Amino acid sequence: MSTATPPEIKDDRPVTPQVLASSRLRPRGRGENSRVTSLVSHGILIVASLIALFPVAWLVYLSLGPDKDDYLHPGGIWSKMSLANYTFVLTETKFFDWLLTTAVVTLGTTLIGVIIAATTGYAVSRMRFPGYKKFMWVLLVTQMFPVAVLMVPMYQILSDLQLIDTYLGLILVYCSTVVPYCAWLMKGYFDTIPFEIDEAGRVDGLSPFGTFARLILPLAKPGLAVAAFYSFLTAFGEVAFASTFMLSDTKYTFAVGLQTFVSEHDAQRNLMAATAVLIAIPVSAFFYFVQKNLVTGLTAGGTKG
């Protein structure tokens, strides 16, 4: 039995002010916000942004004060601000030596750590070898030991290998820190990639490594971006290992170099502020390059497809 379609009801009322008013009073659809709600939301976001930017702006402002005690009287900086602190840091300190060390260590840690973590995560995600679950738990347990406990045995190992005060020694130490976490991260992300892609690669004659390199890695860029960002920040801002294993002042990282402005009897906070502003530039640049994949990578590994 067929049902007749009801005839379309047309509104032939003349357009009057009353009709226009009634059309404006229609109930809002789902997902629509009132103007007041929109203004409140934007106001909250603006206030939150100002709160987040205030410490950075304050640091830049203090870095323009030429005297080390200007932070005690910040109002007087405005009348005498200059770039003298930046000139001193760039010309009278070992800033560029610190830059070289930081670049070598952070990029080396990021490259080696991500490669090891990606291959480890892929192997555990796709291959069912004996003890693969226990292996991942062992990686997780390594994150439970505090730095103070690891310092002495690591120093002994690096000393036996003659890697104290070398870039490679510090890179290996940092990799031992970042690889376990990044391996778990990449394993969760590889679990979201369909296994049929691996089978298609084998059908096309690719080896397991060829499938991984040519098919899986391009799909895992968001996860790789998160692992790279974590590795970069860990190596960039770490102090304890760097100050213990790097003995030459020309091989300090930025994090250790900042400590040279503070002694037992003096603190050159103006120079610290200027150095901190300069240090923030490479981190901001690195974040800019990975930001497109960062949010996707942070959320994609949380569910299994």
PDB file of C-alpha atoms in Angstrom:
ATOM      1  CA  MET A   1       0.000   0.000   0.000  1.00  0.00           C
ATOM      2  CA  SER A   2       1.541   3.242  -1.093  1.00  0.00           C
ATOM      3  CA  THR A   3       1.350   6.358   0.977  1.00  0.00           C
ATOM      4  CA  ALA A   4       0.627   9.688  -0.598  1.00  0.00           C
ATOM      5  CA  THR A   5       3.147  12.435  -0.140  1.00  0.00           C
ATOM      6  CA  PRO A   6       1.575  15.303   1.774  1.00  0.00           C
ATOM      7  CA  PRO A   7       1.261  18.425  -0.302  1.00  0.00           C
ATOM      8  CA  GLU A   8       3.836  21.109   0.288  1.00  0.00           C
ATOM      9  CA  ILE A   9       2.517  23.825   2.531  1.00  0.00           C
ATOM     10  CA  LYS A  10       3.320  27.259   1.264  1.00  0.00           C
ATOM     11  CA  ASP A  11       3.257  30.344   3.403  1.00  0.00           C
ATOM     12  CA  ASP A  12       1.387  32.971   1.374  1.00  0.00           C
ATOM     13  CA  ARG A  13       1.277  35.477   4.205  1.00  0.00           C
ATOM     14  CA  PRO A  14       2.403  38.962   3.206  1.00  0.00           C
ATOM     15  CA  VAL A  15       5.803  40.029   4.486  1.00  0.00           C
ATOM     16  CA  THR A  16       5.009  42.280   7.412  1.00  0.00           C
ATOM     17  CA  PRO A  17       7.096  43.401  10.417  1.00  0.00           C
ATOM     18  CA  GLN A  18       5.261  40.851  12.538  1.00  0.00           C
ATOM     19  CA  VAL A  19       6.200  38.013  10.160  1.00  0.00           C
ATOM     20  CA  LEU A  20       9.855  39.103  10.110  1.00  0.00           C
ATOM     21  CA  ALA A  21       9.924  39.261  13.888  1.00  0.00           C
ATOM     22  CA  SER A  22       8.472  35.761  14.199  1.00  0.00           C
ATOM     23  CA  SER A  23      11.104  34.409  11.775  1.00  0.00           C
ATOM     24  CA  ARG A  24      13.869  35.930  13.855  1.00  0.00           C
ATOM     25  CA  LEU A  25      12.527  34.255  16.976  1.00  0.00           C
ATOM     26  CA  ARG A  26      12.865  30.775  15.513  1.00  0.00           C
ATOM     27  CA  PRO A  27      14.630  28.315  17.834  1.00  0.00           C
ATOM     28  CA  ARG A  28      18.351  27.938  17.189  1.00  0.00           C
ATOM     29  CA  GLY A  29      19.420  24.807  15.455  1.00  0.00           C
ATOM     30  CA  ARG A  30      21.660  22.229  17.040  1.00  0.00           C
ATOM     31  CA  GLY A  31      25.252  23.453  17.226  1.00  0.00           C
ATOM     32  CA  GLU A  32      24.354  27.097  16.799  1.00  0.00           C
ATOM     33  CA  ASN A  33      25.546  29.553  19.441  1.00  0.00           C
ATOM     34  CA  SER A  34      24.047  32.840  20.464  1.00  0.00           C
ATOM     35  CA  ARG A  35      25.995  36.038  20.093  1.00  0.00           C
ATOM     36  CA  VAL A  36      26.475  36.275  23.866  1.00  0.00           C
ATOM     37  CA  THR A  37      27.883  32.752  24.038  1.00  0.00           C
ATOM     38  CA  SER A  38      30.243  33.490  21.182  1.00  0.00           C
ATOM     39  CA  LEU A  39      31.482  36.690  22.825  1.00  0.00           C
ATOM     40  CA  VAL A  40      32.042  34.903  26.146  1.00  0.00           C
ATOM     41  CA  SER A  41      33.946  32.085  24.431  1.00  0.00           C
ATOM     42  CA  HIS A  42      36.180  34.482  22.535  1.00  0.00           C
ATOM     43  CA  GLY A  43      36.729  36.527  25.685  1.00  0.00           C
ATOM     44  CA  ILE A  44      37.853  33.453  27.620  1.00  0.00           C
ATOM     45  CA  LEU A  45      40.204  32.429  24.802  1.00  0.00           C
ATOM     46  CA  ILE A  46      41.714  35.914  24.635  1.00  0.00           C
ATOM     47  CA  VAL A  47      42.302  35.984  28.397  1.00  0.00           C
ATOM     48  CA  ALA A  48      43.849  32.497  28.308  1.00  0.00           C
ATOM     49  CA  SER A  49      46.141  33.539  25.436  1.00  0.00           C
ATOM     50  CA  LEU A  50      47.275  36.640  27.321  1.00  0.00           C
ATOM     51  CA  ILE A  51      48.008  34.563  30.413  1.00  0.00           C
ATOM     52  CA  ALA A  52      50.073  32.126  28.325  1.00  0.00           C
ATOM     53  CA  LEU A  53      51.977  34.903  26.544  1.00  0.00           C
ATOM     54  CA  PHE A  54      52.656  37.027  29.619  1.00  0.00           C
ATOM     55  CA  PRO A  55      55.692  35.027  30.923  1.00  0.00           C
ATOM     56  CA  VAL A  56      57.302  35.139  27.469  1.00  0.00           C
ATOM     57  CA  ALA A  57      56.676  38.868  27.080  1.00  0.00           C
ATOM     58  CA  TRP A  58      57.966  39.515  30.601  1.00  0.00           C
ATOM     59  CA  LEU A  59      61.153  37.540  29.871  1.00  0.00           C
ATOM     60  CA  VAL A  60      61.769  39.550  26.706  1.00  0.00           C
ATOM     61  CA  TYR A  61      61.160  42.775  28.626  1.00  0.00           C
ATOM     62  CA  LEU A  62      63.621  41.843  31.374  1.00  0.00           C
ATOM     63  CA  SER A  63      66.229  40.881  28.787  1.00  0.00           C
ATOM     64  CA  LEU A  64      66.272  44.498  27.592  1.00  0.00           C
ATOM     65  CA  GLY A  65      67.386  45.806  30.994  1.00  0.00           C
ATOM     66  CA  PRO A  66      71.154  46.476  30.894  1.00  0.00           C
ATOM     67  CA  ASP A  67      71.771  45.936  34.639  1.00  0.00           C
ATOM     68  CA  LYS A  68      71.654  42.624  36.466  1.00  0.00           C
ATOM     69  CA  ASP A  69      69.401  44.045  39.203  1.00  0.00           C
ATOM     70  CA  ASP A  70      66.832  45.570  36.854  1.00  0.00           C
ATOM     71  CA  TYR A  71      64.435  42.736  37.593  1.00  0.00           C
ATOM     72  CA  LEU A  72      64.014  44.234  41.063  1.00  0.00           C
ATOM     73  CA  HIS A  73      62.833  47.535  39.551  1.00  0.00           C
ATOM     74  CA  PRO A  74      61.175  46.564  36.249  1.00  0.00           C
ATOM     75  CA  GLY A  75      59.542  49.945  35.844  1.00  0.00           C
ATOM     76  CA  GLY A  76      62.912  51.577  35.207  1.00  0.00           C
ATOM     77  CA  ILE A  77      63.772  49.303  32.280  1.00  0.00           C
ATOM     78  CA  TRP A  78      61.491  51.170  29.884  1.00  0.00           C
ATOM     79  CA  SER A  79      63.593  54.341  29.957  1.00  0.00           C
ATOM     80  CA  LYS A  80      66.948  52.608  29.427  1.00  0.00           C
ATOM     81  CA  MET A  81      66.196  49.423  27.506  1.00  0.00           C
ATOM     82  CA  SER A  82      68.862  48.300  25.046  1.00  0.00           C
ATOM     83  CA  LEU A  83      70.233  45.242  23.251  1.00  0.00           C
ATOM     84  CA  ALA A  84      73.451  45.251  25.292  1.00  0.00           C
ATOM     85  CA  ASN A  85      72.631  41.922  26.925  1.00  0.00           C
ATOM     86  CA  TYR A  86      72.215  40.197  23.559  1.00  0.00           C
ATOM     87  CA  THR A  87      75.458  41.717  22.288  1.00  0.00           C
ATOM     88  CA  PHE A  88      77.335  40.492  25.358  1.00  0.00           C
ATOM     89  CA  VAL A  89      75.903  36.972  25.129  1.00  0.00           C
ATOM     90  CA  LEU A  90      76.718  36.638  21.426  1.00  0.00           C
ATOM     91  CA  THR A  91      80.234  38.108  21.612  1.00  0.00           C
ATOM     92  CA  GLU A  92      81.586  37.525  25.124  1.00  0.00           C
ATOM     93  CA  THR A  93      80.271  34.057  25.992  1.00  0.00           C
ATOM     94  CA  LYS A  94      80.576  30.629  24.395  1.00  0.00           C
ATOM     95  CA  PHE A  95      77.042  30.878  23.052  1.00  0.00           C
ATOM     96  CA  PHE A  96      77.888  29.515  19.593  1.00  0.00           C
ATOM     97  CA  ASP A  97      79.809  26.593  21.103  1.00  0.00           C
ATOM     98  CA  TRP A  98      76.732  25.820  23.167  1.00  0.00           C
ATOM     99  CA  LEU A  99      74.645  26.142  20.017  1.00  0.00           C
ATOM    100  CA  LEU A 100      76.833  23.626  18.175  1.00  0.00           C
ATOM    101  CA  THR A 101      76.723  21.137  21.029  1.00  0.00           C
ATOM    102  CA  THR A 102      72.979  21.503  21.462  1.00  0.00           C
ATOM    103  CA  ALA A 103      72.352  21.123  17.724  1.00  0.00           C
ATOM    104  CA  VAL A 104      74.515  17.995  17.425  1.00  0.00           C
ATOM    105  CA  VAL A 105      73.109  16.352  20.551  1.00  0.00           C
ATOM    106  CA  THR A 106      69.438  17.177  19.964  1.00  0.00           C
ATOM    107  CA  LEU A 107      69.406  16.330  16.264  1.00  0.00           C
ATOM    108  CA  GLY A 108      71.447  13.170  16.863  1.00  0.00           C
ATOM    109  CA  THR A 109      69.119  12.073  19.653  1.00  0.00           C
ATOM    110  CA  THR A 110      66.062  12.857  17.557  1.00  0.00           C
ATOM    111  CA  LEU A 111      67.309  10.997  14.481  1.00  0.00           C
ATOM    112  CA  ILE A 112      68.699   7.910  16.213  1.00  0.00           C
ATOM    113  CA  GLY A 113      65.934   7.757  18.817  1.00  0.00           C
ATOM    114  CA  VAL A 114      63.100   8.003  16.289  1.00  0.00           C
ATOM    115  CA  ILE A 115      64.661   5.374  14.006  1.00  0.00           C
ATOM    116  CA  ILE A 116      65.109   2.889  16.849  1.00  0.00           C
ATOM    117  CA  ALA A 117      61.686   3.634  18.322  1.00  0.00           C
ATOM    118  CA  ALA A 118      59.922   3.346  14.947  1.00  0.00           C
ATOM    119  CA  THR A 119      61.506  -0.001  14.064  1.00  0.00           C
ATOM    120  CA  THR A 120      60.869  -1.322  17.569  1.00  0.00           C
ATOM    121  CA  GLY A 121      57.251  -0.188  17.595  1.00  0.00           C
ATOM    122  CA  TYR A 122      56.638  -1.658  14.142  1.00  0.00           C
ATOM    123  CA  ALA A 123      58.185  -5.005  15.072  1.00  0.00           C
ATOM    124  CA  VAL A 124      56.071  -5.338  18.212  1.00  0.00           C
ATOM    125  CA  SER A 125      52.927  -4.178  16.394  1.00  0.00           C
ATOM    126  CA  ARG A 126      53.261  -6.574  13.445  1.00  0.00           C
ATOM    127  CA  MET A 127      55.422  -9.511  14.552  1.00  0.00           C
ATOM    128  CA  ARG A 128      54.480 -12.037  17.208  1.00  0.00           C
ATOM    129  CA  PHE A 129      57.903 -13.257  18.336  1.00  0.00           C
ATOM    130  CA  PRO A 130      58.341 -15.017  21.704  1.00  0.00           C
ATOM    131  CA  GLY A 131      58.311 -12.556  24.578  1.00  0.00           C
ATOM    132  CA  TYR A 132      57.222  -9.505  22.603  1.00  0.00           C
ATOM    133  CA  LYS A 133      54.778  -8.438  25.326  1.00  0.00           C
ATOM    134  CA  LYS A 134      57.394  -8.829  28.061  1.00  0.00           C
ATOM    135  CA  PHE A 135      59.818  -6.839  25.933  1.00  0.00           C
ATOM    136  CA  MET A 136      57.488  -3.835  25.863  1.00  0.00           C
ATOM    137  CA  TRP A 137      56.963  -4.058  29.606  1.00  0.00           C
ATOM    138  CA  VAL A 138      60.727  -4.100  30.119  1.00  0.00           C
ATOM    139  CA  LEU A 139      60.932  -0.869  28.133  1.00  0.00           C
ATOM    140  CA  LEU A 140      58.266   0.614  30.364  1.00  0.00           C
ATOM    141  CA  VAL A 141      60.050  -0.458  33.552  1.00  0.00           C
ATOM    142  CA  THR A 142      63.217   1.364  32.459  1.00  0.00           C
ATOM    143  CA  GLN A 143      61.313   4.630  32.817  1.00  0.00           C
ATOM    144  CA  MET A 144      60.754   4.005  36.524  1.00  0.00           C
ATOM    145  CA  PHE A 145      64.360   4.541  37.624  1.00  0.00           C
ATOM    146  CA  PRO A 146      65.235   8.097  38.747  1.00  0.00           C
ATOM    147  CA  VAL A 147      68.158   9.986  37.262  1.00  0.00           C
ATOM    148  CA  ALA A 148      70.155   9.836  40.490  1.00  0.00           C
ATOM    149  CA  VAL A 149      70.136   6.018  40.394  1.00  0.00           C
ATOM    150  CA  LEU A 150      71.206   5.845  36.740  1.00  0.00           C
ATOM    151  CA  MET A 151      73.946   8.462  36.959  1.00  0.00           C
ATOM    152  CA  VAL A 152      76.735   6.337  38.475  1.00  0.00           C
ATOM    153  CA  PRO A 153      76.360   3.189  36.317  1.00  0.00           C
ATOM    154  CA  MET A 154      75.994   5.286  33.160  1.00  0.00           C
ATOM    155  CA  TYR A 155      79.105   7.262  34.023  1.00  0.00           C
ATOM    156  CA  GLN A 156      81.020   4.014  34.572  1.00  0.00           C
ATOM    157  CA  ILE A 157      79.844   2.594  31.237  1.00  0.00           C
ATOM    158  CA  LEU A 158      80.731   5.740  29.313  1.00  0.00           C
ATOM    159  CA  SER A 159      84.086   5.922  31.046  1.00  0.00           C
ATOM    160  CA  ASP A 160      84.904   2.327  30.049  1.00  0.00           C
ATOM    161  CA  LEU A 161      83.911   3.143  26.461  1.00  0.00           C
ATOM    162  CA  GLN A 162      85.887   6.425  26.550  1.00  0.00           C
ATOM    163  CA  LEU A 163      82.773   8.401  25.714  1.00  0.00           C
ATOM    164  CA  ILE A 164      82.904  10.904  28.567  1.00  0.00           C
ATOM    165  CA  ASP A 165      82.822  14.500  27.258  1.00  0.00           C
ATOM    166  CA  THR A 166      81.807  13.386  23.773  1.00  0.00           C
ATOM    167  CA  TYR A 167      78.733  14.084  21.689  1.00  0.00           C
ATOM    168  CA  LEU A 168      78.118  10.405  21.012  1.00  0.00           C
ATOM    169  CA  GLY A 169      78.148   9.507  24.698  1.00  0.00           C
ATOM    170  CA  LEU A 170      75.499  12.086  25.571  1.00  0.00           C
ATOM    171  CA  ILE A 171      73.393  11.107  22.550  1.00  0.00           C
ATOM    172  CA  LEU A 172      73.398   7.451  23.629  1.00  0.00           C
ATOM    173  CA  VAL A 173      72.397   8.448  27.168  1.00  0.00           C
ATOM    174  CA  TYR A 174      69.483  10.497  25.867  1.00  0.00           C
ATOM    175  CA  CYS A 175      68.419   7.720  23.501  1.00  0.00           C
ATOM    176  CA  SER A 176      68.162   5.367  26.476  1.00  0.00           C
ATOM    177  CA  THR A 177      65.640   7.842  27.888  1.00  0.00           C
ATOM    178  CA  VAL A 178      63.535   8.663  24.839  1.00  0.00           C
ATOM    179  CA  VAL A 179      63.439   5.310  23.021  1.00  0.00           C
ATOM    180  CA  PRO A 180      61.235   3.404  25.533  1.00  0.00           C
ATOM    181  CA  TYR A 181      58.520   6.057  25.548  1.00  0.00           C
ATOM    182  CA  CYS A 182      58.674   6.652  21.794  1.00  0.00           C
ATOM    183  CA  ALA A 183      58.564   2.894  21.110  1.00  0.00           C
ATOM    184  CA  TRP A 184      55.285   2.657  23.046  1.00  0.00           C
ATOM    185  CA  LEU A 185      54.002   5.705  21.210  1.00  0.00           C
ATOM    186  CA  MET A 186      54.875   4.337  17.767  1.00  0.00           C
ATOM    187  CA  LYS A 187      53.532   0.891  18.605  1.00  0.00           C
ATOM    188  CA  GLY A 188      50.155   2.429  19.427  1.00  0.00           C
ATOM    189  CA  TYR A 189      50.193   4.419  16.206  1.00  0.00           C
ATOM    190  CA  PHE A 190      51.192   1.443  14.019  1.00  0.00           C
ATOM    191  CA  ASP A 191      48.277  -0.501  15.520  1.00  0.00           C
ATOM    192  CA  THR A 192      45.926   2.004  13.850  1.00  0.00           C
ATOM    193  CA  ILE A 193      47.344   1.268  10.370  1.00  0.00           C
ATOM    194  CA  PRO A 194      45.486  -1.643   8.695  1.00  0.00           C
ATOM    195  CA  PHE A 195      47.470  -4.860   8.426  1.00  0.00           C
ATOM    196  CA  GLU A 196      46.173  -5.257   4.863  1.00  0.00           C
ATOM    197  CA  ILE A 197      48.723  -2.653   3.743  1.00  0.00           C
ATOM    198  CA  ASP A 198      51.546  -4.972   4.839  1.00  0.00           C
ATOM    199  CA  GLU A 199      49.945  -7.858   2.965  1.00  0.00           C
ATOM    200  CA  ALA A 200      49.606  -5.732  -0.161  1.00  0.00           C
ATOM    201  CA  GLY A 201      53.309  -4.886   0.057  1.00  0.00           C
ATOM    202  CA  ARG A 202      54.265  -8.537   0.283  1.00  0.00           C
ATOM    203  CA  VAL A 203      52.043  -9.347  -2.690  1.00  0.00           C
ATOM    204  CA  ASP A 204      53.912  -6.701  -4.673  1.00  0.00           C
ATOM    205  CA  GLY A 205      57.212  -8.374  -3.790  1.00  0.00           C
ATOM    206  CA  LEU A 206      58.431  -5.986  -1.094  1.00  0.00           C
ATOM    207  CA  SER A 207      60.537  -7.277   1.760  1.00  0.00           C
ATOM    208  CA  PRO A 208      59.365  -6.613   5.342  1.00  0.00           C
ATOM    209  CA  PHE A 209      61.770  -3.683   5.598  1.00  0.00           C
ATOM    210  CA  GLY A 210      60.689  -2.410   2.178  1.00  0.00           C
ATOM    211  CA  THR A 211      57.050  -2.524   3.276  1.00  0.00           C
ATOM    212  CA  PHE A 212      57.945  -0.654   6.435  1.00  0.00           C
ATOM    213  CA  ALA A 213      60.007   2.010   4.676  1.00  0.00           C
ATOM    214  CA  ARG A 214      57.894   2.570   1.562  1.00  0.00           C
ATOM    215  CA  LEU A 215      54.335   1.977   2.750  1.00  0.00           C
ATOM    216  CA  ILE A 216      54.055   2.245   6.522  1.00  0.00           C
ATOM    217  CA  LEU A 217      56.373   5.147   7.358  1.00  0.00           C
ATOM    218  CA  PRO A 218      54.634   7.628   5.002  1.00  0.00           C
ATOM    219  CA  LEU A 219      51.359   6.862   6.780  1.00  0.00           C
ATOM    220  CA  ALA A 220      52.979   7.254  10.189  1.00  0.00           C
ATOM    221  CA  LYS A 221      54.194  10.837   9.757  1.00  0.00           C
ATOM    222  CA  PRO A 222      51.995  12.232  12.567  1.00  0.00           C
ATOM    223  CA  GLY A 223      53.311   9.643  15.019  1.00  0.00           C
ATOM    224  CA  LEU A 224      56.873  10.241  13.888  1.00  0.00           C
ATOM    225  CA  ALA A 225      56.377  13.982  14.393  1.00  0.00           C
ATOM    226  CA  VAL A 226      55.290  13.468  18.012  1.00  0.00           C
ATOM    227  CA  ALA A 227      58.204  11.115  18.699  1.00  0.00           C
ATOM    228  CA  ALA A 228      60.639  13.582  17.125  1.00  0.00           C
ATOM    229  CA  PHE A 229      59.223  16.489  19.107  1.00  0.00           C
ATOM    230  CA  TYR A 230      59.455  14.575  22.379  1.00  0.00           C
ATOM    231  CA  SER A 231      63.021  13.458  21.646  1.00  0.00           C
ATOM    232  CA  PHE A 232      64.029  16.969  20.654  1.00  0.00           C
ATOM    233  CA  LEU A 233      62.633  18.608  23.797  1.00  0.00           C
ATOM    234  CA  THR A 234      64.084  15.932  26.079  1.00  0.00           C
ATOM    235  CA  ALA A 235      67.605  16.392  24.713  1.00  0.00           C
ATOM    236  CA  PHE A 236      67.234  20.160  24.470  1.00  0.00           C
ATOM    237  CA  GLY A 237      66.201  20.866  28.047  1.00  0.00           C
ATOM    238  CA  GLU A 238      67.916  18.102  30.051  1.00  0.00           C
ATOM    239  CA  VAL A 239      70.464  19.315  32.629  1.00  0.00           C
ATOM    240  CA  ALA A 240      71.557  16.490  34.952  1.00  0.00           C
ATOM    241  CA  PHE A 241      73.167  14.164  32.395  1.00  0.00           C
ATOM    242  CA  ALA A 242      74.597  17.005  30.327  1.00  0.00           C
ATOM    243  CA  SER A 243      76.278  18.695  33.288  1.00  0.00           C
ATOM    244  CA  THR A 244      77.744  15.369  34.470  1.00  0.00           C
ATOM    245  CA  PHE A 245      78.991  13.841  31.222  1.00  0.00           C
ATOM    246  CA  MET A 246      80.123  17.007  29.371  1.00  0.00           C
ATOM    247  CA  LEU A 247      83.162  18.396  31.206  1.00  0.00           C
ATOM    248  CA  SER A 248      84.456  21.042  28.771  1.00  0.00           C
ATOM    249  CA  ASP A 249      82.767  24.438  28.895  1.00  0.00           C
ATOM    250  CA  THR A 250      82.853  24.513  25.097  1.00  0.00           C
ATOM    251  CA  LYS A 251      80.695  21.375  25.012  1.00  0.00           C
ATOM    252  CA  TYR A 252      77.936  22.601  27.293  1.00  0.00           C
ATOM    253  CA  THR A 253      74.394  22.451  26.023  1.00  0.00           C
ATOM    254  CA  PHE A 254      72.171  25.498  26.326  1.00  0.00           C
ATOM    255  CA  ALA A 255      70.567  24.156  29.493  1.00  0.00           C
ATOM    256  CA  VAL A 256      73.960  23.812  31.177  1.00  0.00           C
ATOM    257  CA  GLY A 257      75.288  27.056  29.715  1.00  0.00           C
ATOM    258  CA  LEU A 258      72.524  28.997  31.439  1.00  0.00           C
ATOM    259  CA  GLN A 259      73.894  27.871  34.781  1.00  0.00           C
ATOM    260  CA  THR A 260      77.164  29.708  34.154  1.00  0.00           C
ATOM    261  CA  PHE A 261      75.378  33.014  34.755  1.00  0.00           C
ATOM    262  CA  VAL A 262      74.579  32.007  38.332  1.00  0.00           C
ATOM    263  CA  SER A 263      77.273  31.511  40.946  1.00  0.00           C
ATOM    264  CA  GLU A 264      77.321  31.279  44.725  1.00  0.00           C
ATOM    265  CA  HIS A 265      77.686  35.033  45.157  1.00  0.00           C
ATOM    266  CA  ASP A 266      76.273  36.504  41.964  1.00  0.00           C
ATOM    267  CA  ALA A 267      73.394  36.065  39.519  1.00  0.00           C
ATOM    268  CA  GLN A 268      73.395  37.837  36.164  1.00  0.00           C
ATOM    269  CA  ARG A 269      69.684  37.551  35.537  1.00  0.00           C
ATOM    270  CA  ASN A 270      69.710  40.029  32.676  1.00  0.00           C
ATOM    271  CA  LEU A 271      72.119  37.821  30.725  1.00  0.00           C
ATOM    272  CA  MET A 272      70.111  34.732  31.624  1.00  0.00           C
ATOM    273  CA  ALA A 273      66.965  36.364  30.258  1.00  0.00           C
ATOM    274  CA  ALA A 274      68.666  37.350  27.001  1.00  0.00           C
ATOM    275  CA  THR A 275      70.130  33.868  26.574  1.00  0.00           C
ATOM    276  CA  ALA A 276      66.757  32.280  27.286  1.00  0.00           C
ATOM    277  CA  VAL A 277      65.135  34.379  24.570  1.00  0.00           C
ATOM    278  CA  LEU A 278      67.824  33.319  22.080  1.00  0.00           C
ATOM    279  CA  ILE A 279      67.442  29.692  23.127  1.00  0.00           C
ATOM    280  CA  ALA A 280      63.694  29.789  22.487  1.00  0.00           C
ATOM    281  CA  ILE A 281      64.211  30.557  18.798  1.00  0.00           C
ATOM    282  CA  PRO A 282      65.336  27.060  17.629  1.00  0.00           C
ATOM    283  CA  VAL A 283      62.634  25.370  19.721  1.00  0.00           C
ATOM    284  CA  SER A 284      59.972  27.600  18.190  1.00  0.00           C
ATOM    285  CA  ALA A 285      61.305  26.901  14.702  1.00  0.00           C
ATOM    286  CA  PHE A 286      61.268  23.133  15.283  1.00  0.00           C
ATOM    287  CA  PHE A 287      57.722  23.291  16.649  1.00  0.00           C
ATOM    288  CA  TYR A 288      56.638  25.249  13.582  1.00  0.00           C
ATOM    289  CA  PHE A 289      57.851  22.471  11.274  1.00  0.00           C
ATOM    290  CA  VAL A 290      56.120  19.644  13.145  1.00  0.00           C
ATOM    291  CA  GLN A 291      52.938  21.388  14.281  1.00  0.00           C
ATOM    292  CA  LYS A 292      50.882  20.176  11.298  1.00  0.00           C
ATOM    293  CA  ASN A 293      51.271  16.555  12.340  1.00  0.00           C
ATOM    294  CA  LEU A 294      51.612  17.066  16.081  1.00  0.00           C
ATOM    295  CA  VAL A 295      47.937  17.122  17.108  1.00  0.00           C
ATOM    296  CA  THR A 296      47.040  14.266  14.772  1.00  0.00           C
ATOM    297  CA  GLY A 297      49.849  12.154  16.115  1.00  0.00           C
ATOM    298  CA  LEU A 298      48.949  12.839  19.739  1.00  0.00           C
ATOM    299  CA  THR A 299      45.380  11.616  19.279  1.00  0.00           C
ATOM    300  CA  ALA A 300      45.722   8.883  16.637  1.00  0.00           C
ATOM    301  CA  GLY A 301      47.600   6.413  18.791  1.00  0.00           C
ATOM    302  CA  GLY A 302      44.954   6.366  21.485  1.00  0.00           C
ATOM    303  CA  THR A 303      42.580   4.026  19.655  1.00  0.00           C
ATOM    304  CA  LYS A 304      43.121   0.862  17.703  1.00  0.00           C
ATOM    305  CA  GLY A 305      41.661   0.751  14.244  1.00  0.00           C
TER     306      GLY A 305
END
